[in-house]
PDB file of C-alpha atoms in Angstrom:
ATOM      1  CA  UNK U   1      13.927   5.617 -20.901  1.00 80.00           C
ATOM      2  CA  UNK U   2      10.911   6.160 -19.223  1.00 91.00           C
ATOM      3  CA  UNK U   3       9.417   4.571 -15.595  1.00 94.00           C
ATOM      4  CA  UNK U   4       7.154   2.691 -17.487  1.00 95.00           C
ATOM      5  CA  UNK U   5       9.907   1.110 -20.048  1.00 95.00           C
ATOM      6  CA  UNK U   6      12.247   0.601 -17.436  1.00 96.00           C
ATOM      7  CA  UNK U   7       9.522  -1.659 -14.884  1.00 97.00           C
ATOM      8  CA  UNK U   8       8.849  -3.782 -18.567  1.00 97.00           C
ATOM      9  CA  UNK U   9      12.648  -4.470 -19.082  1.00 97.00           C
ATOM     10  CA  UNK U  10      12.856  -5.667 -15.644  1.00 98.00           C
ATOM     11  CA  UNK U  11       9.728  -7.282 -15.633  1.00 98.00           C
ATOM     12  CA  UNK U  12      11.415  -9.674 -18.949  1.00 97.00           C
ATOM     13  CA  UNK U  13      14.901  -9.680 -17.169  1.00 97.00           C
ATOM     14  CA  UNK U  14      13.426 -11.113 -13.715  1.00 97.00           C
ATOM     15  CA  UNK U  15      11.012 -13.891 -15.353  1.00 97.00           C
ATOM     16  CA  UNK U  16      13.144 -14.414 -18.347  1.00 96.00           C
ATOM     17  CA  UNK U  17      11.161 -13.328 -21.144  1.00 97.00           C
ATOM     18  CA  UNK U  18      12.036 -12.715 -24.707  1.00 96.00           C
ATOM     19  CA  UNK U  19      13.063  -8.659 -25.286  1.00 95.00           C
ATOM     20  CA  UNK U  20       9.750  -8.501 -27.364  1.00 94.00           C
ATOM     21  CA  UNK U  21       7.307 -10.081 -24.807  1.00 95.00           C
ATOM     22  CA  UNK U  22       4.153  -7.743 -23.905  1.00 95.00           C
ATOM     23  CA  UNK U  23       3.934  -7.274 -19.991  1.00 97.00           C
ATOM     24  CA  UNK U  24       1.356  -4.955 -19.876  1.00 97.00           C
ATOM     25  CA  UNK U  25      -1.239  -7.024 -19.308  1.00 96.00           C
ATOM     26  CA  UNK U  26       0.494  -9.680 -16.948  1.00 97.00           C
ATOM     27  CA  UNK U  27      -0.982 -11.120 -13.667  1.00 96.00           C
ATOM     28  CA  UNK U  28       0.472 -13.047 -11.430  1.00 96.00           C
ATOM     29  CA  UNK U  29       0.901 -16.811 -12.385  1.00 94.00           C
ATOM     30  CA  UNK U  30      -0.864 -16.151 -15.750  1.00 95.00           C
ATOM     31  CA  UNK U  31       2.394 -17.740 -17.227  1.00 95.00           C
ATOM     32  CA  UNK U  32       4.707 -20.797 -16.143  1.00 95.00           C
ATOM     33  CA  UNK U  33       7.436 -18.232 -15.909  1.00 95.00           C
ATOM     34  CA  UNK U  34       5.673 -15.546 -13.193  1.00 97.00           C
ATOM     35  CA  UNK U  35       5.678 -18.452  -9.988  1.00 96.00           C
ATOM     36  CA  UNK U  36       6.698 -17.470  -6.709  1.00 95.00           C
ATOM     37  CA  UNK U  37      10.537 -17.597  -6.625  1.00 96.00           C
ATOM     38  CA  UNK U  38      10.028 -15.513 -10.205  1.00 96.00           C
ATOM     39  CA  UNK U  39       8.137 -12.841  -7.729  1.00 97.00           C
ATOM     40  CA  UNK U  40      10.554 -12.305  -5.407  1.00 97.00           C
ATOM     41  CA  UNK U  41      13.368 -12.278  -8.156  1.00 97.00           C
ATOM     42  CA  UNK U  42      10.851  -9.684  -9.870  1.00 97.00           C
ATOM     43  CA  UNK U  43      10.752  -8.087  -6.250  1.00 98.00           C
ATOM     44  CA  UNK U  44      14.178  -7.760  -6.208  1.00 98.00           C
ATOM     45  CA  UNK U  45      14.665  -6.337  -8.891  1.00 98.00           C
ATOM     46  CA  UNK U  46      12.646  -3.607  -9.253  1.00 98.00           C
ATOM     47  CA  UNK U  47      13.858  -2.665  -5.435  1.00 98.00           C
ATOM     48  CA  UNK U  48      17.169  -2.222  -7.585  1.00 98.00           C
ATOM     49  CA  UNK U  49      16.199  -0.590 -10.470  1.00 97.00           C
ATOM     50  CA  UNK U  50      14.144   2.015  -8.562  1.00 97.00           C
ATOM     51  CA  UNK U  51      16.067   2.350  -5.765  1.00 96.00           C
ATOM     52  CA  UNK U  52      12.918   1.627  -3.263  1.00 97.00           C
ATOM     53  CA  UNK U  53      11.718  -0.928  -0.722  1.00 97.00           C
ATOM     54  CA  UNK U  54       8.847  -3.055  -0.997  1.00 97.00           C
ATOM     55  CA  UNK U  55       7.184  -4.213   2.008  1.00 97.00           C
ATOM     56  CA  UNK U  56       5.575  -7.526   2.546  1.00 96.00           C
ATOM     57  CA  UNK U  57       1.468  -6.339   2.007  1.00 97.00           C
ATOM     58  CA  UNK U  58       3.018  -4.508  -1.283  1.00 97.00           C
ATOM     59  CA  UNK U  59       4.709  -7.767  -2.183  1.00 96.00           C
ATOM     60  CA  UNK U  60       1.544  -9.693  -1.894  1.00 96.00           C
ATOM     61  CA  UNK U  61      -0.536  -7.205  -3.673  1.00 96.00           C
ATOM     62  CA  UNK U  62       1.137  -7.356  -6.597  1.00 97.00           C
ATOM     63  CA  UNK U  63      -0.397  -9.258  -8.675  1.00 97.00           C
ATOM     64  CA  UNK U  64       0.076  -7.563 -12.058  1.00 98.00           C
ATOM     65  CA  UNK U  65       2.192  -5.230 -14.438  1.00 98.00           C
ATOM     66  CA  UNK U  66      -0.662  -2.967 -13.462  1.00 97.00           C
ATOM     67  CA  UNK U  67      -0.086  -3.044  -9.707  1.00 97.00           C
ATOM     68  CA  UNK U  68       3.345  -3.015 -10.019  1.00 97.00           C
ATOM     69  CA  UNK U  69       3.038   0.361 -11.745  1.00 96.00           C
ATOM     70  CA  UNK U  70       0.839   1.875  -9.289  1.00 95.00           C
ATOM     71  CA  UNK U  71       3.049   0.500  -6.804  1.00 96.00           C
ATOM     72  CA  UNK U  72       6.014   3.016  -8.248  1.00 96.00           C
ATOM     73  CA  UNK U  73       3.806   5.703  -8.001  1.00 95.00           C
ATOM     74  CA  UNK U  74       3.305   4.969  -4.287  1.00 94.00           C
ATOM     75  CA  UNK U  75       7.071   4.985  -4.020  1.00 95.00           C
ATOM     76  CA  UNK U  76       7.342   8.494  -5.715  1.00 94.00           C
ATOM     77  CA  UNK U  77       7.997   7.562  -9.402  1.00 94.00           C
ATOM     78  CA  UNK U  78       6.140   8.784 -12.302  1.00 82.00           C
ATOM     79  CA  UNK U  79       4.759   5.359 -13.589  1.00 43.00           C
ATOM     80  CA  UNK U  80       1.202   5.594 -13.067  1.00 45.00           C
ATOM     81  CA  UNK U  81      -0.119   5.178 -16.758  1.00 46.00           C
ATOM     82  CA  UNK U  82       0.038   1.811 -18.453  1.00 46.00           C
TER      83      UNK U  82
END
């Protein structure tokens, strides 16, 4: 599985969204489901799944599938094209 299908499956898991659902173009509060306890279960868990740290500016900078991706990259991991 790549980077890229593994940040979508936790992006469903954390804000509970049916396997199917298209996260690629999600931003931030866009749906009911992405609020702010759903970011920090969504920063949670993608500190699990890839084994990295987010800090608090990278927290509040991202906003969007897209940023979360070029986050990765930042962190070393090969998810840089959505």
């Amino acid at each position: 599985m790549s980077h890229l299908d593994r940040l979508r499956a936790v992006f469903r898991m954390a804000l509970n969204l049916p396997p199917d659902a298209g996260v690629d173009d999600l931003e931030y509060r866009a749906i009911p489901e992405w609020d702010s306890l759903a970011h920090m279960a969504l920063i949670a868990a993608m500190e699990d799944e890839f084994s990295i740290m987010i800090d608090t500016d990278e927290m509040i900078d991202m906003s969007s599938f897209a940023k979360a991706a070029e986050l990765l990259e930042k962190h070393g991991i090969g998810a840089a094209a959505v």
